[in-house]
Amino acid sequence: MLTTLKYEFMKNRVLYGISLGILAIVELVYLAIVPFRSIKDHTIVIPIFLLMIAGLFIFFMLLFNGITMFSRDLKSKAGYLVYMTPVPVPSILLAKILLVFLSSVIFGLGYLLLGIADFEILGSIAGDASGDFARFIPEIFKMLRSSGAVPRIAGRFVRYAISVFDFLSITYFSIALGNTLLRGKKAGAMISFIVFVAIVILNSFITNMAGMSNLVASILHVVIGILCFLATSWMITKKIDL
Amino acid sequence: MSVICKNLTKRYLFKTAVDQLNVTFEPGHIYALLGPNGTGKSTLMKMLCGLTTRTSGEILVEDHPFTYRDKANVAFAPTEFIFFDYMKISDVEKYYRDYFRDFDSNCFHRLLEELELSPSMKVKTLSSGMLAKLKIAATMSRQAKLLLLDEPLNGIDLLTRESILKTLISHADPSRAMVISSHMVEELEPIVDTAVFMKEGRIVLQTDVESLREKEGLSIVEKYRQIYGNTDMKEAI
């Protein structure tokens, strides 16, 4: 699985480079503007807003790319090199999911650190005038030092891991369905999309169900994710057609 | 390692690509898989290496059903571009070395030299002839028991075809079977010992090339013409 993870990373390295490049440019704009703008005229909000948009854009691009790579491997000849290796399909799928998870977590942590550094710079330049911005960092550190912070952060981390696994498993399931069992069938793509929407609705129903604890809801999400993962593995193993 | 296909069938919505096909590939033989376009040659090869699953029938490898583990013993060179865009030839080597234990890096470098390729070349910028050579080099550098070469001579010049054929002959081995599909029947004739003729997804004839010459006094090309008729003659030669 690690070998597959390595090559999935290699395939995406240009995208990662572009993402970091975009972020670096926006960060440079921020660093160039901060010393010359007054915090009072609110123009400093523009580069901060750009940084936030860039972060969100890259985050969703990482998720979206995880989906398109999987789809491309099942539709085009690029999949030959992946699926002619003596690696079991679940291992290939896990590597793809793990890459999205790890890349988004690493990006998220890096982005958080960058944000902290940017707010520090802003605070040091604007002083008291930075108002709410200046209070942001101490609030974060206060929150981190508070009792129960570590389990709370670990809980969020686990919940994020479940969300990524759940979302990608469902998406991969519907893509695999359209490219294996329903391949070449009339309305095959439509049916697989409807299946995807139905599972997403079921998922949100579980999340919003009254009286259900977070733990039970998370367990049900994991169960749905595992079922989709197993079904995807089965479909690709038994019905692949490149 | 012998590979047996029993009643192997691949059916699509409106077409049967491979139909109740029975064939055995034995080590020590070089097979020519012949037939006009759309007779199921590529589909058969893809089934043999696990890129396409069968609708019905069986593929037995040493008497057990084909699983993903058997991919370790099957080397496939498809006719299409299969490498990742970022790859240099040296990356192709790393990829094959990482995934296939039977990959011989020394052999790969020797073949690159023979075929006039350099490890620093970017795969995406290679000509079709160079790509064909690269696929052959990567595939033949594996000590796989079953080698599947789909149209290895397609769209490439005479000299490149000759160097590829030379490479194929030099890698013939009694411990492995080589299956080559090609429309260049004439050029394939000197290097193969068994010809397998396919028509509409079925095998219409499997014959020893030597006995075809001795018993019927026919070459593979002549037999091809006999089986597929004049309409496919141009394709055959």
Coordinates of C-alpha atoms in Angstrom, one line a residue:
Chain A
M1 CA 0.0 0.0 0.0
L2 CA 2.9 2.4 0.8
T3 CA 4.3 1.9 -2.7
T4 CA 0.9 2.8 -4.2
L5 CA 0.7 5.8 -1.9
K6 CA 4.1 6.9 -3.1
Y7 CA 3.1 6.7 -6.8
E8 CA -0.3 8.4 -6.2
F9 CA 1.7 11.2 -4.6
M10 CA 4.1 11.3 -7.5
K11 CA 1.2 11.6 -9.9
N12 CA -0.2 14.5 -8.0
R13 CA 3.0 16.4 -7.3
V14 CA 2.5 19.0 -10.0
L15 CA -0.9 19.8 -8.5
Y16 CA 0.6 20.1 -5.0
G17 CA 3.3 22.4 -6.4
I18 CA 0.7 24.6 -8.1
S19 CA -1.4 24.7 -4.9
L20 CA 1.6 25.8 -2.8
G21 CA 2.6 28.3 -5.5
I22 CA -0.9 29.9 -5.4
L23 CA -0.7 30.1 -1.6
A24 CA 2.8 31.5 -1.7
I25 CA 1.7 34.3 -4.1
V26 CA -1.3 35.2 -2.0
E27 CA 0.9 35.2 1.1
L28 CA 3.5 37.4 -0.6
V29 CA 0.7 39.8 -1.5
Y30 CA -0.4 39.8 2.2
L31 CA 3.2 40.4 3.5
A32 CA 3.6 43.2 0.9
I33 CA 0.4 44.9 1.9
V34 CA 0.4 44.6 5.7
P35 CA 3.1 47.1 6.5
F36 CA 1.5 49.8 4.4
R37 CA -2.2 49.5 5.3
S38 CA -3.9 50.8 8.3
I39 CA -5.9 48.3 10.2
K40 CA -8.6 51.0 10.6
D41 CA -9.5 51.4 7.0
H42 CA -10.2 47.7 6.7
T43 CA -8.3 47.3 3.4
I44 CA -6.1 44.7 5.1
V45 CA -9.2 42.5 5.1
I46 CA -8.7 42.0 1.3
P47 CA -5.4 39.9 1.5
I48 CA -6.8 38.1 4.5
F49 CA -9.9 37.2 2.6
L50 CA -7.8 36.1 -0.4
L51 CA -5.7 33.9 1.9
M52 CA -8.9 32.3 3.2
I53 CA -10.3 31.8 -0.3
A54 CA -7.0 30.3 -1.5
G55 CA -6.9 27.9 1.5
L56 CA -10.5 26.7 0.9
F57 CA -9.9 26.4 -2.8
I58 CA -6.8 24.3 -2.3
F59 CA -8.5 22.1 0.3
F60 CA -11.4 21.4 -2.0
M61 CA -9.1 20.9 -4.9
L62 CA -7.3 18.2 -2.9
L63 CA -10.6 16.4 -2.3
F64 CA -11.8 16.8 -5.8
N65 CA -8.5 15.6 -7.2
G66 CA -8.7 12.4 -5.1
I67 CA -12.0 11.7 -6.9
T68 CA -11.0 12.6 -10.4
M69 CA -7.8 10.5 -10.1
F70 CA -9.8 7.5 -9.1
S71 CA -12.3 8.0 -11.9
R72 CA -9.6 8.5 -14.5
D73 CA -7.9 5.3 -13.5
L74 CA -11.1 3.4 -14.2
K75 CA -11.9 5.1 -17.5
S76 CA -8.6 5.6 -19.3
K77 CA -5.5 3.7 -20.1
A78 CA -3.7 5.4 -17.2
G79 CA -5.4 2.7 -15.0
Y80 CA -3.4 0.0 -16.8
L81 CA -0.3 0.7 -14.8
V82 CA -2.2 0.8 -11.6
Y83 CA -4.4 -2.3 -12.0
M84 CA -1.8 -4.6 -13.7
T85 CA 0.3 -4.6 -10.6
P86 CA 0.0 -7.6 -8.2
V87 CA -1.6 -5.4 -5.5
P88 CA -5.1 -6.2 -4.1
V89 CA -7.7 -3.7 -5.0
P90 CA -8.6 -2.7 -1.4
S91 CA -5.0 -1.8 -0.9
I92 CA -5.1 0.5 -4.0
L93 CA -8.3 2.1 -2.8
L94 CA -6.9 2.6 0.8
A95 CA -3.8 4.2 -0.7
K96 CA -5.9 6.7 -2.7
I97 CA -8.1 7.6 0.3
L98 CA -5.1 7.8 2.6
L99 CA -3.4 10.2 0.2
V100 CA -6.4 12.6 0.2
F101 CA -6.6 12.4 4.0
L102 CA -2.9 12.9 4.6
S103 CA -2.5 15.7 2.0
S104 CA -5.5 17.6 3.4
V105 CA -4.3 17.2 7.0
I106 CA -0.8 18.2 6.2
F107 CA -2.1 21.2 4.1
G108 CA -4.6 22.0 6.9
L109 CA -1.8 22.0 9.6
G110 CA 0.5 24.1 7.4
Y111 CA -2.3 26.5 6.6
L112 CA -3.1 26.8 10.4
L113 CA 0.6 27.6 11.2
L114 CA 0.7 30.1 8.4
G115 CA -2.4 31.7 9.7
I116 CA -1.0 32.0 13.2
A117 CA 2.2 33.5 11.8
D118 CA 0.2 36.0 9.7
F119 CA -1.9 37.1 12.7
E120 CA 1.2 37.5 14.8
I121 CA 2.7 39.7 12.1
L122 CA -0.5 41.7 11.9
G123 CA -0.6 42.1 15.7
S124 CA 3.0 43.3 15.8
I125 CA 2.5 45.9 13.1
A126 CA -1.0 47.1 14.1
G127 CA -0.6 46.8 17.8
D128 CA -3.8 47.5 19.7
A129 CA -5.5 48.8 16.6
S130 CA -5.7 45.2 15.3
G131 CA -8.6 44.7 17.6
D132 CA -10.3 41.4 17.1
F133 CA -7.4 40.1 14.9
A134 CA -4.9 40.6 17.8
R135 CA -7.1 38.7 20.2
F136 CA -7.4 35.7 17.8
I137 CA -4.0 34.1 18.6
P138 CA -4.2 34.4 22.4
E139 CA -7.7 32.9 22.2
I140 CA -6.3 29.9 20.2
F141 CA -3.5 29.3 22.7
K142 CA -5.9 29.7 25.6
M143 CA -8.1 27.1 24.0
L144 CA -5.2 24.7 23.5
R145 CA -4.1 25.1 27.1
S146 CA -7.5 24.5 28.6
S147 CA -8.3 21.2 30.2
G148 CA -9.6 18.5 27.8
A149 CA -8.2 20.3 24.8
V150 CA -6.1 17.3 23.6
P151 CA -9.0 14.8 23.6
R152 CA -11.2 17.4 22.0
I153 CA -8.7 18.0 19.2
A154 CA -8.1 14.2 18.8
G155 CA -11.9 13.8 18.6
R156 CA -12.1 16.3 15.8
F157 CA -9.2 14.7 14.0
V158 CA -10.9 11.3 14.2
R159 CA -14.2 12.8 13.1
Y160 CA -12.4 14.4 10.1
A161 CA -10.8 11.1 9.2
I162 CA -14.2 9.4 9.3
S163 CA -15.7 12.2 7.1
V164 CA -12.9 11.8 4.5
F165 CA -13.2 8.0 4.5
D166 CA -17.0 8.1 4.4
F167 CA -17.2 10.8 1.6
L168 CA -14.5 9.2 -0.6
S169 CA -15.9 5.6 -0.1
I170 CA -19.4 6.7 -1.1
T171 CA -18.0 8.7 -4.1
Y172 CA -15.7 5.8 -5.2
F173 CA -18.6 3.4 -4.8
S174 CA -20.8 5.4 -7.2
I175 CA -18.0 5.9 -9.7
A176 CA -17.1 2.2 -9.6
L177 CA -20.7 1.3 -10.0
G178 CA -21.0 3.5 -13.2
N179 CA -17.7 2.0 -14.6
T180 CA -18.2 -1.6 -13.8
L181 CA -21.7 -3.0 -13.2
L182 CA -23.5 -0.2 -15.1
R183 CA -20.8 0.3 -17.7
G184 CA -22.2 0.8 -21.2
K185 CA -25.7 0.7 -19.9
K186 CA -28.3 3.3 -20.8
A187 CA -28.6 5.8 -17.9
G188 CA -25.8 4.0 -16.1
A189 CA -24.1 7.3 -15.1
M190 CA -27.5 8.7 -14.0
I191 CA -28.3 5.7 -11.9
S192 CA -24.9 5.8 -10.2
F193 CA -25.3 9.5 -9.5
I194 CA -28.8 8.8 -8.0
V195 CA -27.3 6.1 -5.8
F196 CA -24.6 8.6 -4.7
V197 CA -27.2 11.2 -3.8
A198 CA -29.3 8.6 -2.0
I199 CA -26.4 7.5 0.2
V200 CA -25.5 11.1 0.9
I201 CA -29.1 11.8 2.0
L202 CA -29.0 8.7 4.2
N203 CA -25.8 10.0 5.8
S204 CA -27.2 13.5 6.5
F205 CA -30.4 11.9 7.9
I206 CA -28.2 9.9 10.3
T207 CA -26.3 13.1 11.3
N208 CA -29.5 15.0 11.9
M209 CA -31.5 12.3 13.5
A210 CA -33.0 13.5 16.8
G211 CA -31.9 11.7 19.9
M212 CA -28.9 10.0 18.3
S213 CA -25.6 10.6 20.0
N214 CA -22.6 11.7 18.1
L215 CA -20.8 8.4 18.8
V216 CA -23.7 6.3 17.4
A217 CA -23.9 8.6 14.3
S218 CA -20.1 8.3 13.8
I219 CA -20.3 4.5 14.1
L220 CA -23.1 4.4 11.5
H221 CA -21.1 6.7 9.2
V222 CA -18.1 4.3 9.5
V223 CA -20.4 1.3 8.8
I224 CA -21.7 3.0 5.6
G225 CA -18.2 3.9 4.6
I226 CA -16.9 0.4 5.1
L227 CA -19.8 -1.1 3.2
C228 CA -19.2 1.2 0.3
F229 CA -15.5 0.5 0.4
L230 CA -16.0 -3.3 0.4
A231 CA -18.6 -3.0 -2.4
T232 CA -16.2 -0.8 -4.5
S233 CA -13.3 -3.3 -3.9
W234 CA -15.6 -6.2 -5.0
M235 CA -16.8 -4.4 -8.2
I236 CA -13.3 -3.5 -9.3
T237 CA -11.9 -6.9 -8.5
K238 CA -14.7 -8.8 -10.2
K239 CA -15.9 -6.4 -12.9
I240 CA -13.0 -4.2 -13.9
D241 CA -12.9 -3.5 -17.6
L242 CA -10.1 -1.3 -18.9
Chain B
M1 CA 3.6 -22.0 -15.9
S2 CA 0.8 -23.1 -18.2
V3 CA -2.3 -20.9 -18.5
I4 CA -5.5 -22.5 -19.6
C5 CA -8.6 -20.6 -20.8
K6 CA -11.7 -22.7 -20.5
N7 CA -14.9 -21.5 -22.2
L8 CA -13.7 -18.0 -21.6
T9 CA -16.3 -15.4 -22.6
K10 CA -16.4 -11.6 -22.4
R11 CA -19.7 -10.1 -23.3
Y12 CA -20.6 -6.4 -23.6
L13 CA -24.0 -5.0 -23.9
F14 CA -24.3 -5.4 -27.7
K15 CA -21.2 -7.4 -28.5
T16 CA -19.5 -10.6 -27.5
A17 CA -15.7 -9.9 -27.7
V18 CA -14.5 -13.3 -26.6
D19 CA -16.9 -16.3 -27.1
Q20 CA -16.5 -19.6 -25.4
L21 CA -12.7 -19.6 -26.0
N22 CA -10.5 -22.5 -25.2
V23 CA -6.8 -22.2 -25.4
T24 CA -3.7 -23.2 -23.4
F25 CA -0.4 -21.3 -23.3
E26 CA 2.5 -23.5 -22.4
P27 CA 6.0 -22.4 -21.4
G28 CA 8.7 -22.6 -24.0
H29 CA 6.5 -21.4 -26.8
I30 CA 6.1 -18.2 -28.7
Y31 CA 2.5 -17.7 -29.9
A32 CA 1.2 -15.4 -32.6
L33 CA -2.3 -14.3 -31.8
L34 CA -3.7 -13.5 -35.2
G35 CA -6.9 -12.0 -36.6
P36 CA -8.4 -8.9 -38.1
N37 CA -9.4 -5.9 -35.9
G38 CA -12.2 -6.6 -33.4
T39 CA -11.7 -10.4 -33.1
G40 CA -11.0 -10.2 -29.4
K41 CA -7.2 -10.4 -29.3
S42 CA -6.7 -7.4 -27.0
T43 CA -9.6 -8.4 -24.8
L44 CA -8.2 -11.8 -24.4
M45 CA -4.8 -10.4 -23.4
K46 CA -6.4 -7.9 -20.9
M47 CA -8.3 -10.8 -19.3
L48 CA -5.1 -12.8 -19.0
C49 CA -3.4 -10.0 -17.1
G50 CA -6.4 -9.0 -15.0
L51 CA -7.3 -5.6 -16.6
T52 CA -10.6 -6.9 -17.8
T53 CA -12.7 -9.6 -16.0
R54 CA -14.5 -12.4 -17.8
T55 CA -18.2 -12.7 -18.1
S56 CA -18.0 -16.5 -17.8
G57 CA -15.6 -19.3 -18.1
E58 CA -12.3 -19.8 -16.4
I59 CA -8.6 -18.8 -16.5
L60 CA -6.5 -21.3 -14.8
V61 CA -2.9 -20.6 -13.9
E62 CA -1.1 -23.9 -12.9
D63 CA -4.6 -25.3 -12.3
H64 CA -5.8 -22.6 -9.9
P65 CA -8.1 -19.8 -10.9
F66 CA -6.5 -16.5 -11.8
T67 CA -6.2 -14.1 -8.9
Y68 CA -4.4 -10.7 -8.4
R69 CA -1.3 -12.6 -7.2
D70 CA -0.9 -14.1 -10.6
K71 CA -0.3 -10.7 -12.0
A72 CA 3.2 -11.0 -10.5
N73 CA 3.9 -13.7 -13.2
V74 CA 2.2 -12.0 -16.1
A75 CA 3.9 -9.1 -18.0
F76 CA 1.7 -7.2 -20.4
A77 CA 2.8 -4.6 -23.0
P78 CA -0.4 -3.0 -24.3
T79 CA -0.6 -1.1 -27.5
E80 CA -1.7 2.2 -25.8
F81 CA 0.3 4.8 -23.9
I82 CA 0.1 3.7 -20.4
F83 CA 2.8 5.6 -18.5
F84 CA 2.1 8.5 -16.1
D85 CA 2.7 12.0 -17.6
Y86 CA 5.4 12.9 -15.1
M87 CA 7.6 9.9 -15.8
K88 CA 11.0 9.8 -17.3
I89 CA 12.3 6.4 -18.5
S90 CA 14.2 6.1 -15.2
D91 CA 10.9 6.5 -13.4
V92 CA 9.4 3.7 -15.4
E93 CA 12.3 1.5 -14.2
K94 CA 11.7 2.5 -10.6
Y95 CA 7.9 1.8 -11.0
Y96 CA 8.5 -1.7 -12.4
R97 CA 11.2 -2.4 -9.8
D98 CA 8.9 -1.4 -7.0
Y99 CA 6.0 -3.5 -8.1
F100 CA 7.5 -6.5 -9.8
R101 CA 10.0 -8.6 -8.0
D102 CA 11.0 -10.3 -11.2
F103 CA 12.1 -7.0 -12.8
D104 CA 15.8 -7.0 -13.7
S105 CA 17.3 -3.5 -13.8
N106 CA 20.5 -4.6 -15.4
C107 CA 18.5 -6.2 -18.2
F108 CA 16.5 -3.0 -18.6
H109 CA 19.6 -0.9 -18.9
R110 CA 21.1 -3.3 -21.4
L111 CA 17.9 -3.2 -23.5
L112 CA 17.7 0.6 -23.3
E113 CA 21.2 0.7 -24.7
E114 CA 20.4 -1.8 -27.5
L115 CA 17.2 0.1 -28.3
E116 CA 19.0 3.5 -28.2
L117 CA 16.9 5.0 -25.3
S118 CA 18.2 7.0 -22.5
P119 CA 16.9 6.9 -18.8
S120 CA 16.7 10.7 -18.8
M121 CA 14.2 10.9 -21.6
K122 CA 10.8 12.1 -20.7
V123 CA 8.2 9.5 -21.6
K124 CA 5.6 12.0 -22.7
T125 CA 7.8 13.4 -25.4
L126 CA 8.8 10.1 -26.9
S127 CA 7.8 9.2 -30.5
S128 CA 5.5 6.2 -31.1
G129 CA 8.6 4.1 -32.1
M130 CA 10.5 5.0 -29.0
L131 CA 7.4 4.3 -26.8
A132 CA 7.1 0.9 -28.4
K133 CA 10.7 0.2 -27.6
L134 CA 10.3 1.4 -24.0
K135 CA 7.2 -0.9 -23.5
I136 CA 9.2 -3.8 -24.9
A137 CA 12.2 -3.0 -22.7
A138 CA 10.1 -2.7 -19.5
T139 CA 8.1 -5.8 -20.3
M140 CA 11.0 -8.0 -21.4
S141 CA 13.1 -7.0 -18.3
R142 CA 10.6 -8.9 -16.2
Q143 CA 11.3 -12.6 -15.8
A144 CA 7.5 -13.2 -16.0
K145 CA 6.2 -16.6 -16.9
L146 CA 3.7 -15.3 -19.3
L147 CA 4.6 -12.4 -21.6
L148 CA 1.7 -10.7 -23.5
L149 CA 2.6 -8.2 -26.2
D150 CA -0.3 -6.5 -27.9
E151 CA 0.6 -5.1 -31.3
P152 CA 4.3 -4.4 -30.4
L153 CA 5.1 -3.6 -34.1
N154 CA 2.2 -1.2 -34.7
G155 CA 2.9 2.1 -36.3
I156 CA 6.7 1.9 -36.2
D157 CA 9.3 2.0 -38.8
L158 CA 11.1 -1.0 -40.3
L159 CA 14.4 -0.6 -38.4
T160 CA 12.6 -0.2 -35.1
R161 CA 10.5 -3.3 -35.9
E162 CA 13.7 -5.2 -36.6
S163 CA 15.3 -4.2 -33.3
I164 CA 12.1 -5.1 -31.4
L165 CA 11.9 -8.5 -33.1
K166 CA 15.6 -9.1 -32.3
T167 CA 14.9 -8.3 -28.7
L168 CA 11.9 -10.7 -28.6
I169 CA 14.0 -13.5 -30.0
S170 CA 16.8 -13.0 -27.6
H171 CA 14.4 -13.2 -24.7
A172 CA 12.7 -16.4 -25.7
D173 CA 13.1 -18.8 -22.8
P174 CA 11.9 -22.4 -22.2
S175 CA 10.5 -21.4 -18.8
R176 CA 8.0 -18.9 -20.2
A177 CA 5.4 -18.4 -22.8
M178 CA 5.2 -15.4 -25.1
V179 CA 2.0 -14.3 -26.8
I180 CA 2.3 -11.7 -29.5
S181 CA -0.6 -10.2 -31.3
S182 CA 0.2 -8.4 -34.6
H183 CA -1.1 -7.5 -38.0
M184 CA 2.5 -7.7 -39.3
V185 CA 2.0 -11.4 -39.8
E186 CA 4.9 -11.8 -42.3
E187 CA 7.4 -10.2 -39.9
L188 CA 6.2 -12.3 -37.0
E189 CA 6.4 -15.6 -38.9
P190 CA 10.2 -16.3 -38.3
I191 CA 10.0 -15.9 -34.6
V192 CA 6.8 -17.7 -33.5
D193 CA 6.3 -21.5 -33.3
T194 CA 2.6 -21.5 -32.8
A195 CA -0.1 -19.6 -34.6
V196 CA -3.5 -18.9 -33.0
F197 CA -6.1 -17.6 -35.4
M198 CA -9.1 -15.8 -33.9
K199 CA -12.4 -15.0 -35.5
E200 CA -15.4 -13.4 -33.9
G201 CA -14.1 -14.0 -30.4
R202 CA -13.3 -17.7 -31.0
I203 CA -10.2 -19.6 -31.9
V204 CA -10.7 -21.0 -35.4
L205 CA -7.3 -22.6 -35.6
Q206 CA -4.3 -23.3 -33.3
T207 CA -1.4 -24.8 -35.2
D208 CA 2.2 -25.5 -35.0
V209 CA 3.9 -23.3 -37.6
E210 CA 6.4 -26.0 -38.6
S211 CA 3.7 -28.6 -39.1
L212 CA 1.6 -26.1 -41.0
R213 CA 4.5 -25.7 -43.4
E214 CA 5.2 -29.5 -43.6
K215 CA 1.6 -30.8 -43.8
E216 CA -0.2 -28.1 -45.7
G217 CA 2.8 -26.4 -47.3
L218 CA 1.5 -23.0 -46.1
S219 CA 3.1 -20.1 -44.4
I220 CA 1.2 -18.3 -41.6
V221 CA 0.4 -15.5 -44.1
E222 CA -1.1 -17.9 -46.6
K223 CA -3.1 -19.5 -43.9
Y224 CA -4.3 -16.1 -42.7
R225 CA -5.5 -15.3 -46.2
Q226 CA -7.2 -18.7 -46.4
I227 CA -9.0 -18.1 -43.1
Y228 CA -10.0 -14.4 -43.4
G229 CA -10.3 -14.1 -47.1
N230 CA -9.3 -11.4 -49.5
T231 CA -11.0 -8.6 -47.6
D232 CA -8.4 -8.8 -44.8
M233 CA -5.4 -9.5 -47.1
K234 CA -4.2 -5.9 -47.0
E235 CA -4.3 -6.0 -43.2
A236 CA -2.6 -9.3 -43.1
I237 CA 0.4 -8.2 -45.0

